[in-house]
Amino acid sequence: MSTPQPQTHQQAAPAPNWQSAPGTSYTSPIPVTRTHLGHALTSEWTKIKSVRSTMWTLGVFLLLVVGIGLLVAAQTNDNDYADVPYTIPAFFGLILGQICLITLGVLVVSSEYGTGMIRTTFTASPQRHRVLTAKLLIFFVVAFVVSALAIGFVGLVTSGMHGGASDNEWGGTVLKGALYVSLLGVLALAVGSMLRHSAGAITAMLGLVLVPAILPAFLMMSESLRTVGDKMMDYNAPNALAKIFEIDSENGGGTSQLVLLIGVTAAAIAGAYVLLERRDV
Amino acid sequence: MIEVEGLTKRYGEKMAVNQLTFAVRPGIVTGFLGPNGAGKSTTMRMMLGLDRPTAGDVRIDGQHYDRLKDPLTYIGALLDAKAMHGGRSAFNHLLCLAQSNGIPRGRVHEVLDTVGLTAVAKKKAKGFSLGMGQRLGIAGALLGDPRILMFDEPVNGLDPEGIHWIRNLMKSLAAQGRTVFVSSHLMSEMALTADHLVVIGQGRLLADTSMADFIRENSRSYVRIRSPQRELLLDVLHRAGIVVVETGGGTLEVDGHRPEDIGELAAQHRIVLHELSPQQASLEEAFMQLTAESVEYHAHSGAPLGAAPPPLPGDRPGPPTPGPQVPGPQWGDDWKKG
Ligand SMILES: Nc1ncnc2c1ncn2[C@@H]1O[C@H](COP(=O)(O)OP(=O)(O)O)[C@@H](O)[C@H]1O
Ligand SMILES: [Mg+2]
């Protein structure tokens, strides 16, 4: 591609103060705006929707949750829903789909470090905490809305296919399930902001999700580590989702797992804010 | 107006910027000159609040950068042409920057037009050539119509047409009364664009002077002499109290004397001369000499700055002189790196 010729514009560009003597200061005709969080939110919204990788990861997420969900719904009988909510087919897609939200959460911030965009961003918005706040809010809302729509859609279709089979209230599972996976994404965003490296942060997050799900099998072999193994078994991410979708109907529908995730996420966010202000970009 | 005071940055053991104090005034182009690794980019990052200074302070019109309520209308900066997400279109890249500062969307079209990228506004930045990336970066710097502009090595890697365009742009921006601060490692580039010079080497301030003064003080003129009777000539010149520098290939150099005087002196002693020519050291050489001195001063601290000018490294024929060499790390070490 040839470089466009800007010369013509160059000659037209100079404003009336073209003639002003050197030494005098320039004043712009553009009205000055005091920037606030609202500006950062609009900017981050433009950023997240203007790269294709966002659309891809969200598209794959929808495909997994809705696709697998409808497949499961089609393969099951009415009496499978005797004790469980209609949203249960969404659970299987979410186990895989949560990886998409983790990836997207990491990329929202680490791609800026990877490309060098972060310097441009922080030059335009030197209040770094405001940028991180905007990223967290925009990502959370996007992830929550998309996952709630996906789970809700699966629940709606399933209830249509297997009408009257279940009397479990399923509205709550939509909100809790969406909250759980979006918080995982928010945690990934905070980890991405601390590690500043896409592959590293995604690996760390996958470890956080998968290791506690696999490790208990080994820990159970040792008597002394059995209690640790039990806790891991109880609180790992796939099991938390299973509880939220009432597969294992004891112990209050995953509320304590949700509380743990909120706590971990809050701690990671706090760490991200502290490091953000301290470090060089 | 940018005021830098006692600015210092240490990376582990490495002093990247060391006690820099200078001011960048409005209405002129201030050149920020130094060999590679001198600390120019680090200084600029600290000016923009990206790197935290180890010590010292930077103020933009009296304020810290991160206190600015409308940063883009204050400063526009181009640090690195690649500092953007390649997957985003030129338009969206500028739009998200504009939105973060409440700058109207129409301004994005204006700056795209100014830098000549309107035709590729919808194209992704990763497909851009270096020159186009540079233009997009400059469009971002111009978005807020700022009173201060900062460019880090803007002509690096550009074709002659792009270089020409950037030079004119910087001059016109300064002529509008804006503060323009531009870095380079090439004296020749600065000589063409800058009105004022801030020279650093090894993170230290070496000169803060107007371009005109720098040229006046640093364009050393000397006389180059070659003779088959070199020993005799040296003797004669020495007795006349004329200081001679021996350079490679049997060539002699004399500072501060007219060729006429030396020619007549040689004739009196019936010495044959093969060459007697007045020479003008280039600004590039003057700059090298300045940075070489900083290394010398650095190597044995306590020696008076610029006591004896080290031999000028240049494009002379023949082997290098075994004369008084600069000890320790050479200025060229940093120069060649990066
Ligand atoms: N982030 C960093 N970590 C460690 N050393 C650095 C860092 N940035 C710059 N340096 C070092 O600081 C010195 C100044 O670098 P820089 O400011 O890039 O110089 P310039 O822009 O003048 O070429 C160099 O020796 C460089 O290696
Ligand atoms: Mg540099």
Coordinates of C-alpha atoms and ligand atoms in Angstrom, one line a residue, chain B residues 11 14-17 34-43 45 51 152-153 200 334 337, ligand 1:
Chain B
Y11 CA 16.8 1.1 36.6
K14 CA 21.7 1.7 35.6
M15 CA 21.4 5.5 35.9
A16 CA 19.2 6.1 32.8
V17 CA 18.6 9.8 33.6
G34 CA 21.8 12.4 22.5
P35 CA 23.2 9.2 21.3
N36 CA 21.2 6.0 21.6
G37 CA 20.8 5.0 25.2
A38 CA 21.4 8.6 26.4
G39 CA 18.0 8.6 28.2
K40 CA 15.8 10.6 25.9
S41 CA 12.9 8.2 25.7
T42 CA 13.1 7.6 29.5
T43 CA 12.9 11.4 30.1
R45 CA 8.1 8.8 29.5
D51 CA 7.6 6.2 34.3
D152 CA 10.4 10.7 20.2
E153 CA 12.6 10.1 17.2
I200 CA 22.3 14.8 26.9
D334 CA 25.9 3.5 23.3
K337 CA 23.6 -0.1 20.5
Ligands
LIG1 N1 12.6 -0.2 31.4 C1 13.9 -0.2 31.5 N2 14.6 -1.1 32.2 C2 15.9 -1.1 32.3 N3 16.7 -0.2 31.7 C3 16.1 0.7 30.8 C4 14.7 0.7 30.7 N4 14.4 1.7 29.8 C5 15.6 2.2 29.4 N5 16.7 1.6 30.0 C6 18.1 1.9 29.9 O1 18.2 3.3 30.2 C7 19.1 3.9 29.2 C8 18.4 5.0 28.5 O2 17.5 4.5 27.6 P1 16.6 5.4 26.7 O3 15.9 6.4 27.5 O4 15.7 4.5 25.9 O5 17.6 6.1 25.7 P2 17.4 6.9 24.4 O6 15.9 7.1 24.1 O7 18.1 8.2 24.5 O8 18.0 6.0 23.3 C9 19.6 2.8 28.3 O9 20.8 2.4 28.8 C10 18.6 1.7 28.5 O10 19.1 0.5 28.3

